[in-house]
Every structure is written in C-alpha cells, then in structure tokens.
Amino acid sequence: MNNNRRIQVWLPLLFALTMIVGMWIGFALSRDMGGSGGGLFSRTGASTSLQEILDLVRNRYVDSVNVPAVTDSAIGTVLDQLDPHSAFIPASELAEVNEDLEGGFEGIGIEFNLLNDTLNVVSVVPGGPSEKAGLMVGDQILKVNDSLLNGRKLTNDLVRKMLKGPEASQVKISVLRQGQPKDFVITRSLVPLNSLDAAYMLEPEVGYIKLNKFSATTYQEFMDAMDSLKKKGMQRLVLDLRDNGGGYMEQAVKIADEFLDDNKLIVYTQGVHSPKKEYKADHPGIFEKGKLVVLVDEGTASASEILTGSLQDWDRATIIGRRSFGKGLVQEQYSLTDGSALRLTIARYYTPLGRCIQKSYAKGIKVYEDDLLNRIHNGELVNADSNKVAVGQVYTTPLGRKVYGGGGIMPDLFVPLDTTEYSPVITRLLRYNTLVDFAYKYYVGHRSAMDQYGSPAAFARDFHTTEALWADLARFAVRDSVQLQYLPARDKDMLLLRTKSLLAHQIWRMEGFYEVYNQDDTMIKKAEEVLK
C-alpha cells in the first residue's frame, strides 16, 4: 500500500480521535460559560487538532477530498463508541428531522403515492392549502410549476422537495381530473403533523385515544380530545401507545400530570454531568379519577415509557400488551456552526420507584438493534412465559404489585402478537403497499358510494366487504405476484378488515382507520374487559 492509500485509510480514524478531544474541550468550555446547547463546538475559541487536520487536507493533500463527507464519517466513528441514541444530523436533513417533532411543516397539505409512475393525490388535509385551492383525492399531478412529472424517475423525496416551500410562497400544480386537465395555484402554509391519530368512544362511557408520538403539539391535542370525549360521557379511558416511539419528554410529563394527583413524582433524570432533576404533578388533572388502561408493545419507547412507567408505579393504570422497547436515555440537541446538529445522550430517566428501563447495549449497537428479532425468535411476542427481562430489579408499588426495571416496561396483562398479521402473503402485501394502493383505486372508483357514510362509526357498522370486493383485490394483488385464492379463512378475514380500514382512512384519515380496525383488535377487547 502506498503512502496516499495509507492516509486515506487512516484519515477517518485520525479525525475521530481528534474529534473526541475537540468534543471534550467544547463541553468543558460550554459548562464553564453556562451554555446548554446551541453552537457547542463554536465556543472553544481556539482551533482544534481536528480543524487543523481538515485545513491541511483541504489545502495540501495530493488529491481533492470531500472534506464534509470525511468529517461526517469521523463523527460517526465517535458516536459509535457511545450509546445507540446519540446521533449526528447533517444540515441537509435537520429541517425534515425536526419538523416531525415540531408538529408541522410548510407545504401544500396533501398525501400522495406513486402508482404506475403517476403521482396521485390520496388525501387532502382538511382546511389546508390544497383543499382551499380545490385539489381533490384522485387528482393525478402532471406538473409542478414548470417541471413535467410524467416520464421522470420520481421518488418520494424528490416530490416532497418540489411541493414544500416557505410559508406564503406559491406553487402552480397541473393535474388530470377525470380525464380533464386543471391548473391550481396553491399558497403554501404551515401544515400540521398530528401526533393524535384517533379519539372516539369505544362504547358508552369508554373513550379511546391513540397517540403516535410526543411532539410539541401533543399535549394540546390530547387535552382537546379529552374535552371532547368527556362531553360525550366518557368515564373510562383506553390510551393507546403502541408503536409510539416517543419524542419530547416534557409533553409526556404534562399528560401524566393529567392523571396523577397530590404532587406525585412522574419521572426524574440524572447523568454524570446532569444533576438529578425531578418532574412532579403540579396541578389538578383532567382525569385523576376513573379507570384507565394503557396499551403498549415492543414499539412503545422513550417518552411513551415515561408516561406508562409513572402510571404503573402509582397503580393509576392497568398496562396491557407486551414488553415495551426499553429506551431510558435522554437526549439534548446541540446546534453546530455548519447548520448540522448533535443529539447527545446527557442523562438516564427513572420512573417514580427508581426504575431505569433502558435495555443493555453493552454488546454493541448491532445486537441492540436486533433485539426485536431476538424477541420474535425466542417466542417472547407470543408466549407470556417468555415475555420477561432476564436481569431486572424487582420493585413494589404502593398497592403491593411487583414491577421490574431493565429492558422496558412489563405489562400487567400480556396479550400475544397476532401472528396472522405476519404471514408471508400478508407481509408481502404490506411490503409492496398493495392494500394501500388497492384501497385508493377502489375508493376513487366508488367515491359516490363511499362518501354516503356520515361518520367512521356508520361506515364501520354499515359497510360490508363482499366477494366482489375480494375478487377485485385478488386481481389487483397479482401485480405484486401474490395469489389470494387459497388463503386460510383467518388470513382472508384479516385482509378484508385491513382493506375496510384503509377505505375508511381514505375518507377520515387515521381516525377512520382505527375506528374500523380496532373492532377486531385483541388488546382493545382485553381493555374493554378490564374496564367493565
């Protein structure tokens, strides 16, 4: 190997080592200056070894080098030595990463899909810019401003970049509607990204709320939903946190406060460089009395586990489902001078009884990320006896119940995974979006019949899947090399229920989907039994 090759091989490692030094200097100076985040590395006040090396490479190296790419590689090497949740976010990705947690983005307010190389409008945000301009579900977008879409190799990322833009800016959209071309000028605005998927009455006096994350708007969305449900007579509540990957801890704390009384501890955080900080209930809550069930699964993580753990520790709720993800680390985001950001783990969080539910990452990130596969292989998702943490301290709640630390929140009542959802045929249909595309095509072709239903409840009650619909689905599935003729009855029922739910989604978005899909959900049925 010649000298140039040696330099290319060792540069990332060398940068990583110097980056570590630079980070420690930055952190030390930031603490001395009372800083807590923004522009962390820019506060050192002196050139670091990393910067000197980068300058030499940029100005003196024999060949041209993509210095930003090499720098990103070095940062990745550093973070790989830490925990699985500390992350570097390049400047080009930061806005999109942040907008999901901030609860909105600047755009035109549609959902779209690429079907047969054509861009289709599959959903229009109620009250959003596109609805105000007159765009409709079923429109096929032909042109954005002066860019013709037909014949181009489109990707979802490319389309999003074309449709997004600063608030109050305008974009011209040309569509094909029922064979006729139409033009629209749409003024972009802030489009909400709701964290609350559904809120409705499961049965008289029993409300249901589904949260998909904890964004900056979650608490307000939750409170609005609670007000609405209480006006409808809600006395008992099912809070669905399945597949909720977390988000802002403060939002979870505020929601926990609505269920807990008497200045109860909700969570506390602590790290080597972060003093212990306690978060307590500090005001009368909207639902301090009344039976409460929380649904969790292997996708329930972080802020969701904070909320679940606090309610379990205080015997406030019955937790139903499967062991949660096991993320007990707190990140803080630091802005860097080039527009990128670092999300650094600064503390662990602990439930009121002192439980740390972070699962081990001592064997490396690969083993950590494969945890779900391991749960599947050892039968944990279908067998209650295997749904346990191998090593975990036992704690006792005020009512004498046993709860466990380490590796996630253990539910009070176990509900196994319905393995029908993961049969090879259904998995393939989900992987290729076959059902989503079919529901869209079916809705567009039967719009007048679909739109006669006044609510998700009416649709769930009165719309019946038929053999004709099943035959249409079977023909459509052939495009993805799936044969549906010989499916077991249970698989067929599952596909028809999901298809019906997706049709409801076409009309009422996520609210419609869950109001239909939950009718045959085993965890929902168990929750209703507990709440009787």
XYZ file of C-alpha atoms in Angstrom:
532
model
C 0.000 0.000 0.000
C 1.460 3.414 -0.994
C 1.531 6.453 1.272
C -1.545 8.064 -0.281
C -3.591 4.912 0.303
C -2.412 4.743 3.912
C -3.543 8.319 4.510
C -6.964 7.619 3.001
C -7.441 4.557 5.190
C -6.344 6.210 8.431
C -7.892 9.656 7.947
C -11.349 8.760 9.360
C -9.859 7.161 12.482
C -7.440 10.061 12.968
C -10.276 12.560 12.622
C -12.366 10.528 15.057
C -9.668 10.648 17.726
C -9.153 14.356 17.323
C -12.906 14.900 17.274
C -13.137 13.245 20.700
C -10.571 15.697 22.028
C -12.405 18.599 20.431
C -15.727 17.472 21.872
C -14.371 17.270 25.415
C -12.850 20.722 25.095
C -16.132 22.072 23.746
C -18.174 20.500 26.524
C -15.819 21.785 29.215
C -15.871 25.325 27.891
C -19.636 25.211 27.365
C -20.160 24.250 31.007
C -17.811 26.981 32.162
C -19.824 29.514 30.157
C -23.177 28.238 31.388
C -24.164 27.027 27.905
C -26.760 24.344 27.318
C -26.814 23.687 23.624
C -26.618 25.884 20.560
C -23.315 26.278 18.741
C -21.484 23.986 21.139
C -18.322 23.419 19.146
C -18.000 27.042 18.110
C -17.377 28.113 21.704
C -13.915 26.668 22.082
C -12.359 29.943 20.998
C -9.342 28.162 19.535
C -8.529 25.920 16.595
C -8.688 22.226 17.480
C -6.441 19.497 16.119
C -9.365 18.314 14.018
C -9.742 21.708 12.361
C -6.001 21.917 11.711
C -6.020 18.490 10.074
C -9.031 19.344 7.944
C -7.371 22.588 6.802
C -4.192 20.734 5.866
C -6.117 18.071 3.962
C -8.200 20.703 2.182
C -5.204 22.873 1.235
C -2.253 20.488 0.908
C -3.469 16.963 0.155
C -2.319 15.489 -3.191
C -5.882 14.749 -4.404
C -9.185 16.529 -3.978
C -11.098 15.286 -0.923
C -14.766 15.549 0.043
C -13.976 17.042 3.439
C -17.599 17.206 4.706
C -18.074 13.517 3.944
C -14.853 12.613 5.739
C -15.865 14.759 8.710
C -19.276 13.059 8.899
C -17.524 9.689 8.848
C -15.285 10.757 11.717
C -18.249 11.945 13.769
C -19.991 8.636 13.141
C -16.936 6.790 14.429
C -17.046 8.829 17.637
C -20.739 8.285 18.248
C -20.440 4.558 17.620
C -18.374 4.404 20.808
C -21.201 5.928 22.867
C -24.820 4.751 23.066
C -27.307 3.787 20.325
C -29.294 7.023 20.566
C -26.638 9.737 20.343
C -26.781 10.861 16.730
C -25.315 13.369 14.277
C -27.843 15.063 11.970
C -26.370 16.608 8.787
C -27.559 20.096 7.922
C -29.333 18.789 4.800
C -31.544 16.512 6.929
C -32.097 18.660 10.010
C -35.247 20.501 8.912
C -37.063 17.286 7.990
C -35.958 15.543 11.192
C -37.121 18.447 13.354
C -40.449 19.109 11.651
C -41.892 15.768 12.770
C -41.329 16.724 16.417
C -42.318 20.348 15.986
C -45.752 19.246 14.788
C -45.854 20.763 11.327
C -44.126 21.773 8.107
C -44.522 24.380 5.374
C -46.144 22.864 2.313
C -49.397 22.322 0.409
C -51.079 19.728 2.671
C -51.577 16.524 0.708
C -50.675 12.870 0.994
C -49.595 11.262 -2.272
C -48.440 7.987 -3.713
C -46.612 6.918 -6.833
C -48.811 4.401 -8.638
C -47.843 3.177 -12.096
C -45.288 6.008 -12.348
C -48.068 8.560 -11.766
C -48.274 10.933 -8.805
C -51.704 10.544 -7.209
C -53.348 12.688 -4.529
C -54.561 10.139 -1.947
C -55.519 12.519 0.869
C -56.076 16.260 1.290
C -55.563 17.850 4.722
C -58.886 19.343 5.865
C -58.635 23.124 5.908
C -55.151 23.009 4.377
C -53.808 24.965 1.382
C -54.667 22.295 -1.208
C -58.246 21.895 -0.037
C -58.707 25.671 -0.109
C -57.360 25.757 -3.661
C -59.686 22.955 -4.805
C -57.382 19.917 -5.074
C -59.199 16.593 -4.589
C -58.427 12.965 -3.798
C -57.955 11.161 -7.107
C -56.251 14.044 -8.892
C -53.155 12.992 -10.817
C -50.394 15.599 -10.649
C -48.822 16.170 -14.047
C -46.688 19.244 -13.444
C -45.273 21.253 -10.515
C -44.501 24.814 -11.660
C -42.599 24.253 -14.904
C -41.435 20.720 -14.085
C -43.245 17.987 -16.010
C -43.539 14.848 -13.864
C -44.622 12.260 -16.420
C -41.663 10.387 -17.834
C -39.396 11.311 -14.929
C -37.974 8.858 -12.446
C -39.802 10.123 -9.370
C -39.018 9.416 -5.739
C -40.953 10.407 -2.640
C -38.070 12.647 -1.511
C -37.959 14.449 -4.857
C -41.711 15.070 -4.837
C -41.646 16.382 -1.263
C -38.861 18.827 -2.152
C -40.872 20.099 -5.106
C -44.064 20.597 -3.089
C -42.591 22.068 0.095
C -41.596 25.681 0.378
C -41.676 28.773 2.602
C -44.993 29.808 4.098
C -46.939 32.229 1.847
C -44.974 31.188 -1.244
C -46.989 29.917 -4.212
C -46.720 26.823 -6.385
C -48.599 26.010 -9.588
C -49.956 22.488 -9.799
C -51.320 20.955 -13.010
C -53.493 17.862 -12.557
C -55.578 15.434 -14.544
C -59.086 15.002 -13.085
C -61.427 12.500 -14.705
C -59.562 12.905 -17.970
C -59.629 16.726 -17.905
C -56.556 18.914 -17.198
C -56.870 21.516 -14.463
C -54.459 24.102 -13.039
C -54.272 25.308 -9.446
C -52.187 27.973 -7.749
C -51.648 26.943 -4.138
C -50.324 29.230 -1.425
C -48.186 27.217 0.938
C -48.796 27.421 4.675
C -47.975 25.614 7.897
C -49.425 22.100 7.650
C -49.956 20.269 10.957
C -48.413 16.856 11.585
C -50.795 15.487 14.152
C -49.492 13.255 16.912
C -53.015 12.156 17.863
C -54.323 9.614 15.373
C -57.757 8.955 16.830
C -60.101 9.905 19.667
C -63.570 8.398 19.818
C -65.969 6.469 22.047
C -65.317 2.731 22.002
C -68.615 2.133 23.764
C -70.839 4.147 26.118
C -68.660 5.757 28.837
C -65.407 4.289 27.377
C -63.155 6.626 25.418
C -60.180 5.785 23.215
C -57.142 7.928 22.366
C -54.296 6.884 20.069
C -51.016 8.855 20.184
C -48.315 8.153 17.595
C -45.558 10.343 19.093
C -44.895 13.161 21.558
C -44.366 16.316 19.516
C -44.564 19.969 20.514
C -48.346 19.909 19.969
C -49.203 16.569 21.623
C -50.357 17.872 24.994
C -52.755 20.367 23.429
C -54.072 17.722 21.016
C -54.570 15.361 23.955
C -56.417 17.955 26.037
C -58.707 18.871 23.147
C -59.530 15.185 22.671
C -60.183 14.684 26.383
C -62.552 17.660 26.478
C -64.454 16.265 23.507
C -64.694 12.742 24.946
C -65.805 13.946 28.366
C -68.627 15.896 26.721
C -69.690 12.602 25.125
C -69.928 10.965 28.554
C -66.516 9.337 28.920
C -65.923 7.848 32.378
C -63.205 5.324 31.491
C -60.305 5.599 29.044
C -58.096 3.434 26.822
C -54.829 5.226 25.999
C -53.107 3.508 23.068
C -49.312 3.990 22.988
C -48.479 1.053 20.741
C -45.703 1.859 18.243
C -45.279 5.301 19.813
C -41.537 5.878 19.576
C -41.526 8.858 21.954
C -40.406 12.423 21.402
C -40.405 15.345 23.813
C -40.245 14.193 27.431
C -41.947 17.357 28.685
C -45.075 16.544 26.665
C -45.295 13.078 28.250
C -44.819 14.617 31.706
C -47.647 17.093 31.144
C -50.002 14.314 30.081
C -49.013 12.177 33.084
C -49.863 15.168 35.274
C -53.440 14.999 33.990
C -53.792 11.506 35.503
C -51.873 11.927 38.779
C -52.634 13.952 41.902
C -51.019 15.147 45.151
C -47.677 16.375 43.823
C -46.722 12.822 42.806
C -43.313 12.262 41.214
C -43.654 11.488 37.500
C -40.037 10.930 36.480
C -36.543 12.066 37.349
C -33.416 12.365 35.214
C -29.761 12.114 36.151
C -26.380 11.796 34.454
C -22.716 12.218 35.284
C -22.828 15.830 34.045
C -26.570 16.371 34.619
C -27.708 16.845 38.233
C -30.812 14.990 39.356
C -33.980 16.746 38.202
C -37.451 15.748 39.356
C -40.708 16.263 37.466
C -43.864 16.187 39.602
C -47.597 16.581 39.153
C -48.290 20.221 39.946
C -51.930 20.959 39.093
C -55.375 19.325 39.204
C -55.629 16.917 36.288
C -58.448 16.372 33.826
C -58.701 12.620 34.586
C -57.336 11.914 38.060
C -60.249 9.579 38.767
C -61.787 6.931 36.560
C -60.464 3.623 35.261
C -57.530 3.857 32.865
C -55.889 1.277 30.583
C -52.645 1.874 28.665
C -51.794 -0.290 25.648
C -48.107 -0.938 24.919
C -45.992 -3.150 22.699
C -42.402 -3.619 21.538
C -42.620 -0.313 19.623
C -43.567 1.745 22.705
C -40.427 3.714 23.562
C -38.844 6.647 25.368
C -41.386 9.334 26.314
C -44.138 6.722 25.968
C -42.364 4.593 28.539
C -42.024 7.584 30.872
C -45.787 8.077 30.792
C -46.501 4.346 31.117
C -43.976 3.827 33.901
C -45.309 6.680 36.008
C -48.885 5.414 35.761
C -47.834 1.860 36.576
C -45.658 2.839 39.550
C -48.547 4.750 41.126
C -51.097 1.979 40.415
C -53.009 4.523 38.348
C -53.463 2.396 35.208
C -53.576 -1.202 34.073
C -50.876 -1.782 31.454
C -51.896 -4.236 28.736
C -49.814 -5.647 25.885
C -46.220 -6.739 25.521
C -42.885 -5.564 26.961
C -42.031 -2.097 25.683
C -38.907 -1.145 23.743
C -36.621 -0.239 26.650
C -35.236 3.259 25.950
C -34.381 5.042 29.180
C -31.934 7.640 27.851
C -32.475 11.387 27.482
C -31.056 13.304 24.510
C -30.397 17.003 24.122
C -29.925 18.593 20.700
C -26.942 20.908 20.125
C -26.756 23.161 17.064
C -23.410 23.143 15.228
C -21.919 26.026 13.277
C -22.418 24.464 9.829
C -26.168 24.043 10.350
C -25.970 20.416 11.425
C -26.842 19.169 14.905
C -25.781 16.664 17.527
C -28.332 14.774 19.602
C -26.316 13.701 22.605
C -27.448 11.467 25.439
C -26.992 13.516 28.622
C -28.921 11.545 31.258
C -30.964 8.499 32.115
C -34.540 8.792 33.249
C -36.028 6.885 36.170
C -39.649 6.075 36.983
C -41.101 7.194 40.352
C -39.973 3.955 42.039
C -36.446 4.433 40.696
C -36.638 2.037 37.763
C -34.274 2.545 34.829
C -35.857 0.703 31.935
C -33.001 1.131 29.408
C -32.121 -2.200 27.825
C -28.443 -3.107 27.663
C -26.288 -2.009 24.744
C -23.085 -3.470 26.180
C -22.768 -5.932 23.289
C -22.819 -3.209 20.651
C -25.316 -1.383 18.502
C -25.892 -4.311 16.121
C -27.056 -6.594 18.943
C -29.121 -3.731 20.367
C -30.877 -3.133 17.061
C -31.527 -6.860 16.617
C -33.394 -7.054 19.924
C -36.814 -7.232 18.266
C -35.704 -10.107 16.052
C -34.421 -11.896 19.127
C -37.781 -11.392 20.855
C -39.500 -12.952 17.857
C -37.103 -15.900 17.715
C -37.376 -16.708 21.421
C -41.166 -16.608 21.314
C -41.490 -13.580 23.579
C -44.131 -11.890 21.440
C -46.489 -14.875 21.542
C -45.717 -16.598 24.843
C -46.419 -14.894 28.155
C -43.883 -17.067 29.991
C -41.049 -15.799 27.783
C -42.128 -12.138 27.973
C -39.676 -11.176 30.678
C -36.393 -9.416 31.292
C -33.634 -11.871 32.157
C -31.986 -9.491 34.621
C -34.102 -6.855 36.269
C -34.566 -5.498 39.774
C -37.979 -6.036 41.369
C -39.862 -3.025 42.764
C -43.108 -2.850 44.726
C -45.893 -0.357 44.022
C -47.949 1.299 46.805
C -50.616 -1.399 46.343
C -48.054 -4.173 46.599
C -47.787 -5.098 42.903
C -44.412 -6.241 41.529
C -42.878 -4.228 38.694
C -39.482 -4.592 37.062
C -36.535 -2.464 35.979
C -34.287 -3.030 32.987
C -35.228 -3.725 29.390
C -38.590 -1.973 29.096
C -41.947 -1.743 30.843
C -43.501 -5.128 31.611
C -47.299 -5.077 31.108
C -49.652 -6.091 33.887
C -51.633 -8.207 31.416
C -49.949 -9.921 28.475
C -51.596 -10.082 25.043
C -49.714 -12.107 22.405
C -48.967 -10.864 18.918
C -51.485 -11.976 16.302
C -49.133 -13.913 14.025
C -51.703 -13.804 11.212
C -50.520 -10.253 10.543
C -47.071 -11.618 9.722
C -47.978 -14.487 7.411
C -45.806 -14.487 4.237
C -48.660 -13.368 1.983
C -49.809 -10.502 4.214
C -46.204 -9.421 4.824
C -45.624 -9.198 1.080
C -48.821 -7.205 0.542
C -47.794 -4.735 3.250
C -44.220 -4.514 1.966
C -45.337 -3.516 -1.529
C -48.190 -1.250 -0.372
C -50.595 -3.460 -2.295
C -53.501 -2.908 0.101
C -52.911 0.854 0.324
C -52.849 1.211 -3.457
C -55.907 -1.018 -3.865
C -57.913 0.943 -1.286
C -57.064 4.175 -3.100
C -58.089 2.808 -6.504
C -61.260 1.269 -5.096
C -62.252 4.487 -3.342
C -61.716 6.611 -6.452
C -63.800 4.154 -8.477
C -66.620 4.017 -5.899
C -66.438 7.526 -4.477
C -70.151 8.290 -4.517
C -70.976 5.093 -2.631
C -68.130 5.592 -0.150
C -68.993 9.204 0.624
C -72.558 8.430 1.659
C -71.413 7.344 5.115
C -71.577 10.196 7.589
C -69.006 9.004 10.115
C -66.416 6.288 10.781
C -68.876 4.646 13.176
C -71.543 4.478 10.459
C -69.015 3.116 7.970
C -67.772 0.500 10.449
C -71.340 -0.597 11.123
C -72.900 -0.462 7.656
C -70.180 -1.040 5.039
C -69.703 -4.741 4.362
C -66.880 -6.268 2.382
C -68.225 -8.524 -0.380
C -66.989 -11.387 -2.504
C -66.896 -8.942 -5.409
C -64.506 -6.701 -3.478
C -62.389 -9.742 -2.583
C -62.233 -10.738 -6.250
C -61.124 -7.204 -7.168
C -58.387 -7.365 -4.518
C -57.224 -10.780 -5.715
C -56.882 -9.485 -9.282
C -55.039 -6.381 -8.094
C -52.609 -8.408 -5.935
C -51.340 -10.277 -9.000
C -49.301 -7.171 -9.883
C -47.079 -7.982 -6.874
C -47.014 -11.710 -7.652
C -49.399 -12.576 -4.823
C -52.077 -15.247 -5.186
C -55.013 -14.924 -2.787
C -57.198 -17.804 -3.946
C -56.017 -20.363 -1.409
C -55.557 -18.250 1.721
C -56.773 -19.640 5.076
C -60.044 -18.114 6.257
C -58.341 -16.215 9.083
C -55.870 -14.578 6.663
C -58.729 -13.620 4.336
C -60.668 -12.044 7.213
C -57.560 -10.116 8.274
C -57.012 -8.743 4.752
C -60.643 -7.727 4.370
C -60.608 -5.931 7.742
C -57.427 -4.060 6.846
C -58.820 -3.167 3.440
C -62.019 -1.845 5.019
C -59.905 0.161 7.483
C -57.863 1.649 4.636
C -61.048 2.630 2.830
C -62.139 4.439 5.994
C -58.711 6.110 6.027
C -59.384 7.486 2.555
C -62.373 9.387 3.948
C -61.456 10.203 7.562
C -57.680 9.598 7.614
C -56.224 7.902 10.730
C -59.358 8.425 12.829
C -61.339 6.361 10.337
C -58.667 3.681 10.086
C -58.532 2.985 13.810
C -62.261 3.201 14.418
C -62.703 0.353 11.929
C -59.536 -1.657 12.583
C -59.975 -1.686 16.362
C -63.199 -3.664 16.026
C -61.207 -6.905 15.815
C -58.207 -5.892 17.937
C -57.403 -8.333 20.754
C -55.814 -5.703 23.002
C -58.860 -3.457 22.639
C -61.107 -6.359 23.595
C -58.955 -7.108 26.652
C -59.049 -3.422 27.641
C -62.826 -3.360 27.406
C -62.997 -6.416 29.673
C -60.773 -4.722 32.272
C -62.827 -1.523 32.173
C -66.226 -3.145 32.728
